Amino acid sequence: MKIAVIGAGAMGSLYGGYLSKVSDEVYLVDVWQQHVDSINAEGLSIQEKDKNIVVNPRAVSSAESVGYVDLAIVFVKSIITGSALEKNAALLGPDTIVLSLQNGYGNIEQIAEYVKIDNIIAGTTAHGATMLAPAHIKHAGIGETHIGWVQNKNDDRIDGIAEILQKAGFETVVSDNVMELIWSKLIINVGINALTAILKVQNGGLLKQQETRILMRMAILEAVNVAKSAGIDFNGEEMVNKVMDVAFATEENKSSMLQDILNNRKTEIDTINGAIVKEGQKYSVDTTVNLVLTNLVKALEKSV
Ligand code: NAD
């Protein structure tokens, strides 16, 4: 299978790196030239808990030399999904399947501007990764990968994708309700990311004070109301408990939004809490708490 990863940062390098061990042609496509050059010169180094693994995918900064691929995995930040697809359109033929395991809401809509909706697979990943240096990542967390067709549920091409992910070491589950998974992950991010970034605390820090637990709960319940209007029905209190459980289980993690703020990078706020506000407006659902969180994070982005 000819595979390209669009956006070979922490997660793209993780998936592309391990896929290169089981598939002949894997290309990591990234605009970060130093990273691309280092991968081609020395291989990609993946730091696991107990060992360091070096793999050798091909890395490129331009999609033109690669041509159409069978599978394009999108791992840019969700705020630039559309522009990354546009810049890398040379990868996307009429039969190319595009897989998004990104966080945030709106990736599918952005991808659908460049490929047929019937060729889009979306999902979630519970793996975690961090960029340590060019061509050097840390595999920070392990978990399941869930994938599902956005629309054409009976297409068995997804089994081949699941099989190759599985072979590469990613425990993969095929789901026929991928939108529920995406919303569930979105709501977890809604409850944790912005507050950790604003307060500059690890995930577990949110659970220590009643004030932050109240704000988490309000943000989550607003998101649950929006999801309901969009046709995804979660039990509000169960979802609050689920997000609190995730914050507890990952208590020492710094959320990606906190890391982005600490590193003066643009965050995914627009596709997380900001997406709740935007979708809420569509359905006339009150999203005041998410509006406040969104604007606080945007103000923080501008203040650095
Ligand atoms: P990252 O910032 O490490 O990687 C993104 C990469 O995209 C960068 O290397 C950047 O140079 C590249 N890029 C930017 N514009 C590009 C373009 N036009 N063409 C090609 N490459 C381009 O981000 P990440 O942490 O790997 O996260 C990617 C996505 O996965 C996000 O949506 C994130 O929320 C999600 N996610 C991350 C983790 C994690 O542990 N890091 C876990 C689950 C989900």
XYZ file of C-alpha atoms and ligand atoms in Angstrom:
348
model
C 0.000 0.000 0.000
C 1.344 3.429 -0.922
C 0.833 5.659 2.096
C 1.543 9.331 2.785
C 1.253 11.094 6.107
C 0.354 14.761 5.715
C 1.869 16.490 8.737
C 4.644 14.349 10.162
C 4.975 15.969 13.566
C 4.692 13.931 16.759
C 1.666 11.810 15.790
C 2.296 11.699 12.038
C 5.831 10.457 12.654
C 4.552 7.851 15.114
C 1.980 6.383 12.714
C 4.105 6.864 9.575
C 7.202 5.545 11.320
C 5.639 2.271 12.405
C 3.698 1.872 9.138
C 7.004 2.095 7.255
C 8.015 -1.185 8.900
C 5.100 -3.045 7.318
C 4.405 -1.191 4.075
C 6.900 -0.716 1.231
C 6.075 2.829 0.360
C 5.496 5.263 3.204
C 6.135 8.975 2.764
C 6.189 11.491 5.591
C 5.161 14.847 4.135
C 6.037 17.885 6.224
C 6.918 21.527 5.699
C 9.581 21.388 8.427
C 12.674 21.005 6.249
C 15.131 20.209 9.050
C 12.911 17.346 10.240
C 12.542 16.016 6.681
C 16.303 16.187 6.029
C 17.188 14.540 9.351
C 14.758 11.647 8.743
C 16.286 11.023 5.323
C 19.835 11.287 6.668
C 19.601 9.332 9.928
C 16.176 7.684 10.033
C 13.359 8.510 12.434
C 14.060 7.757 16.054
C 11.109 6.679 18.220
C 11.738 6.666 21.949
C 9.675 3.952 23.609
C 9.510 3.445 27.385
C 12.334 0.929 27.475
C 14.099 1.252 24.122
C 14.810 3.464 21.166
C 13.678 2.335 17.701
C 14.954 3.717 14.418
C 12.766 3.385 11.324
C 13.319 4.583 7.783
C 10.272 6.098 6.099
C 10.951 8.445 3.205
C 10.393 12.093 4.080
C 9.523 14.841 1.619
C 8.620 18.495 1.841
C 6.684 18.480 -1.394
C 3.924 16.120 -2.424
C 4.607 16.588 -6.140
C 7.384 13.987 -6.210
C 5.167 11.378 -4.492
C 2.069 11.427 -6.710
C -1.240 9.719 -5.908
C -1.277 7.466 -2.854
C -3.670 4.715 -1.757
C -3.961 6.158 1.732
C -3.282 9.688 3.000
C -3.257 10.038 6.776
C -3.802 13.617 7.926
C -1.956 14.615 11.081
C -1.581 18.396 10.815
C -3.213 20.462 13.541
C -6.941 20.677 12.906
C -6.888 24.455 12.380
C -4.938 23.988 9.115
C -6.441 20.769 7.741
C -7.946 22.496 4.696
C -4.816 24.414 3.715
C -2.603 21.335 4.213
C -4.851 19.286 1.913
C -4.782 22.064 -0.642
C -0.975 22.250 -0.561
C -0.662 18.459 -0.789
C -3.432 17.853 -3.327
C -0.914 16.076 -5.597
C -1.274 13.041 -3.294
C -5.017 12.778 -3.752
C -6.225 10.708 -6.697
C -9.824 9.638 -7.394
C -9.389 6.464 -5.306
C -7.211 7.831 -2.520
C -8.626 7.144 0.921
C -8.037 9.960 3.412
C -7.871 9.063 7.092
C -8.059 11.668 9.854
C -7.252 10.747 13.446
C -6.825 14.388 14.439
C -8.495 16.027 17.382
C -11.048 18.766 16.972
C -14.243 19.272 15.043
C -14.503 20.168 11.373
C -11.679 18.062 9.918
C -14.096 15.965 7.878
C -15.759 19.021 6.363
C -12.373 20.483 5.447
C -11.160 17.200 3.914
C -14.424 16.787 1.982
C -13.523 19.893 -0.017
C -10.660 17.941 -1.596
C -11.836 14.295 -1.791
C -15.167 12.496 -2.167
C -16.912 11.978 1.171
C -17.100 8.263 0.236
C -13.308 8.095 0.466
C -12.985 9.628 3.944
C -12.308 7.568 7.042
C -12.192 9.353 10.379
C -11.549 8.245 13.898
C -9.745 8.736 17.139
C -6.477 7.620 18.623
C -5.591 7.112 22.244
C -1.863 7.080 21.460
C 0.206 10.040 22.517
C 3.467 11.375 21.146
C 5.785 14.327 21.651
C 8.367 15.889 19.381
C 11.785 15.830 21.058
C 13.954 17.132 18.209
C 13.991 16.898 14.406
C 13.596 13.202 13.457
C 13.186 12.267 17.117
C 9.863 11.615 18.858
C 8.730 10.133 22.130
C 5.881 7.606 22.128
C 4.179 8.938 25.232
C 1.006 6.884 25.515
C -0.578 3.757 24.127
C -4.234 3.012 23.409
C -6.731 1.966 20.790
C -7.239 3.473 17.358
C -10.875 3.629 16.246
C -11.683 4.172 12.582
C -14.869 4.292 10.570
C -16.203 5.479 7.228
C -17.793 8.879 7.449
C -20.466 7.849 5.012
C -20.212 4.655 3.004
C -20.315 2.114 5.822
C -20.314 -1.086 3.747
C -17.066 -0.486 1.876
C -14.667 -3.258 2.868
C -11.557 -1.269 1.897
C -11.556 -0.193 5.541
C -10.603 -3.734 6.584
C -7.347 -3.457 4.640
C -6.558 -0.167 6.384
C -7.362 -1.645 9.798
C -5.191 -4.662 8.992
C -2.136 -2.616 8.078
C -2.523 -0.379 11.142
C -2.829 -3.491 13.265
C 0.295 -5.013 11.661
C 2.164 -1.789 12.374
C 1.356 -2.249 16.061
C -1.686 0.014 16.428
C -4.552 -1.866 18.029
C -7.390 -0.896 15.704
C -11.149 -1.171 16.005
C -13.488 -0.540 13.063
C -16.576 1.371 14.118
C -19.798 2.120 12.291
C -20.525 5.137 14.444
C -17.466 7.222 14.054
C -19.236 10.543 14.675
C -20.087 9.477 18.199
C -16.416 8.678 18.836
C -15.299 12.005 17.427
C -17.820 13.920 19.530
C -16.875 11.971 22.639
C -13.159 12.772 22.168
C -14.091 16.377 21.352
C -16.021 16.737 24.594
C -13.077 15.331 26.569
C -10.853 17.951 24.953
C -13.490 20.645 25.581
C -13.460 19.831 29.301
C -9.703 19.626 29.742
C -7.636 21.505 27.162
C -8.664 25.149 27.428
C -8.792 25.202 31.227
C -5.351 23.592 31.561
C -3.944 26.115 29.069
C -5.511 29.109 30.829
C -4.554 27.988 34.326
C -1.222 26.418 33.288
C -1.867 23.220 35.192
C -1.482 19.547 34.337
C -4.707 17.646 33.623
C -5.000 16.432 37.212
C -4.739 20.014 38.487
C -8.275 20.657 37.235
C -9.704 18.144 39.689
C -8.105 19.636 42.764
C -10.340 22.682 43.080
C -14.093 22.999 43.172
C -13.954 26.130 40.978
C -12.269 24.330 38.088
C -14.524 21.289 38.451
C -17.542 23.601 38.153
C -16.178 25.226 34.979
C -15.294 21.858 33.451
C -18.781 20.611 34.121
C -20.422 23.693 32.587
C -18.259 23.530 29.448
C -18.951 19.794 29.063
C -22.720 20.133 29.537
C -22.866 22.881 26.910
C -20.991 20.598 24.499
C -23.349 17.718 25.305
C -26.318 19.982 24.450
C -24.738 20.956 21.142
C -23.952 17.297 20.338
C -27.589 16.439 21.018
C -28.741 19.072 18.536
C -26.286 17.602 16.023
C -27.892 14.183 16.525
C -25.431 12.599 18.988
C -27.085 11.856 22.282
C -24.835 11.616 25.362
C -25.931 11.508 28.970
C -24.621 14.779 30.426
C -23.667 13.529 33.889
C -22.052 10.373 32.469
C -19.992 12.528 30.155
C -18.935 14.800 33.035
C -17.777 11.731 34.971
C -15.992 10.351 31.911
C -14.016 13.570 31.385
C -13.128 13.751 35.098
C -11.930 10.116 34.871
C -9.743 10.956 31.867
C -8.276 13.972 33.707
C -7.519 11.693 36.656
C -6.020 8.922 34.506
C -3.804 11.484 32.732
C -3.218 13.658 35.784
C 0.451 14.263 35.060
C -0.030 15.100 31.352
C 0.304 18.582 30.013
C -2.510 18.918 27.479
C -1.475 19.757 23.923
C -3.172 23.146 24.297
C -1.112 23.955 27.387
C 2.033 22.826 25.542
C 1.110 25.033 22.582
C 0.620 28.061 24.844
C 3.889 27.386 26.700
C 5.701 27.081 23.355
C 4.103 30.211 21.848
C 2.286 28.176 19.183
C -1.207 28.658 17.843
C -3.608 26.265 19.593
C -6.518 24.154 18.301
C -9.007 26.254 20.324
C -11.059 27.144 17.233
C -11.756 23.474 16.484
C -12.355 22.471 20.123
C -14.206 24.930 22.420
C -14.555 27.330 19.481
C -16.278 24.604 17.470
C -18.824 24.143 20.265
C -19.604 27.879 20.085
C -19.883 27.783 16.293
C -22.068 24.655 16.206
C -24.096 26.003 19.144
C -24.943 29.120 17.158
C -26.241 26.903 14.352
C -28.710 25.246 16.709
C -29.326 28.233 19.050
C -27.779 26.387 22.006
C -26.232 28.494 24.786
C -22.433 28.109 24.808
C -21.397 31.063 26.992
C -18.806 29.158 29.012
C -17.133 27.818 25.865
C -17.196 31.315 24.366
C -15.381 32.665 27.423
C -12.821 29.822 27.381
C -12.250 30.298 23.646
C -11.633 33.999 23.998
C -9.342 33.593 26.996
C -7.174 31.132 25.059
C -7.152 33.412 22.020
C -6.104 36.326 24.241
C -3.313 34.159 25.661
C -2.160 33.267 22.132
C -1.908 36.979 21.349
C -0.214 37.964 24.580
C 3.024 36.045 23.896
P 2.512 18.485 15.619
O 2.471 19.965 15.700
O 3.601 17.736 16.332
O 2.589 18.039 14.072
C 1.973 18.723 13.034
C 2.953 18.749 11.865
O 2.297 19.282 10.712
C 4.188 19.632 12.100
O 5.378 18.856 11.991
C 4.102 20.685 11.002
O 5.379 21.085 10.487
C 3.293 19.946 9.948
N 2.661 20.795 8.943
C 2.147 22.055 9.063
N 1.659 22.474 7.881
C 1.862 21.465 6.991
C 1.568 21.299 5.606
N 0.982 22.258 4.885
N 1.923 20.133 5.014
C 2.554 19.147 5.713
N 2.861 19.268 7.036
C 2.515 20.403 7.648
O 1.079 17.966 16.076
P 0.683 16.562 16.751
O 0.898 16.631 18.222
O 1.304 15.458 15.982
O -0.894 16.566 16.533
C -1.494 16.334 15.266
C -2.986 16.116 15.469
O -3.173 14.925 16.263
C -3.697 17.228 16.238
O -5.015 17.361 15.788
C -3.694 16.733 17.674
O -4.700 17.293 18.475
C -3.920 15.254 17.442
N -3.461 14.379 18.524
C -2.248 14.573 19.101
C -1.826 13.711 20.097
C -0.459 13.836 20.716
O -0.183 13.120 21.696
N 0.448 14.654 20.205
C -2.662 12.662 20.512
C -3.901 12.491 19.880
C -4.292 13.353 18.877
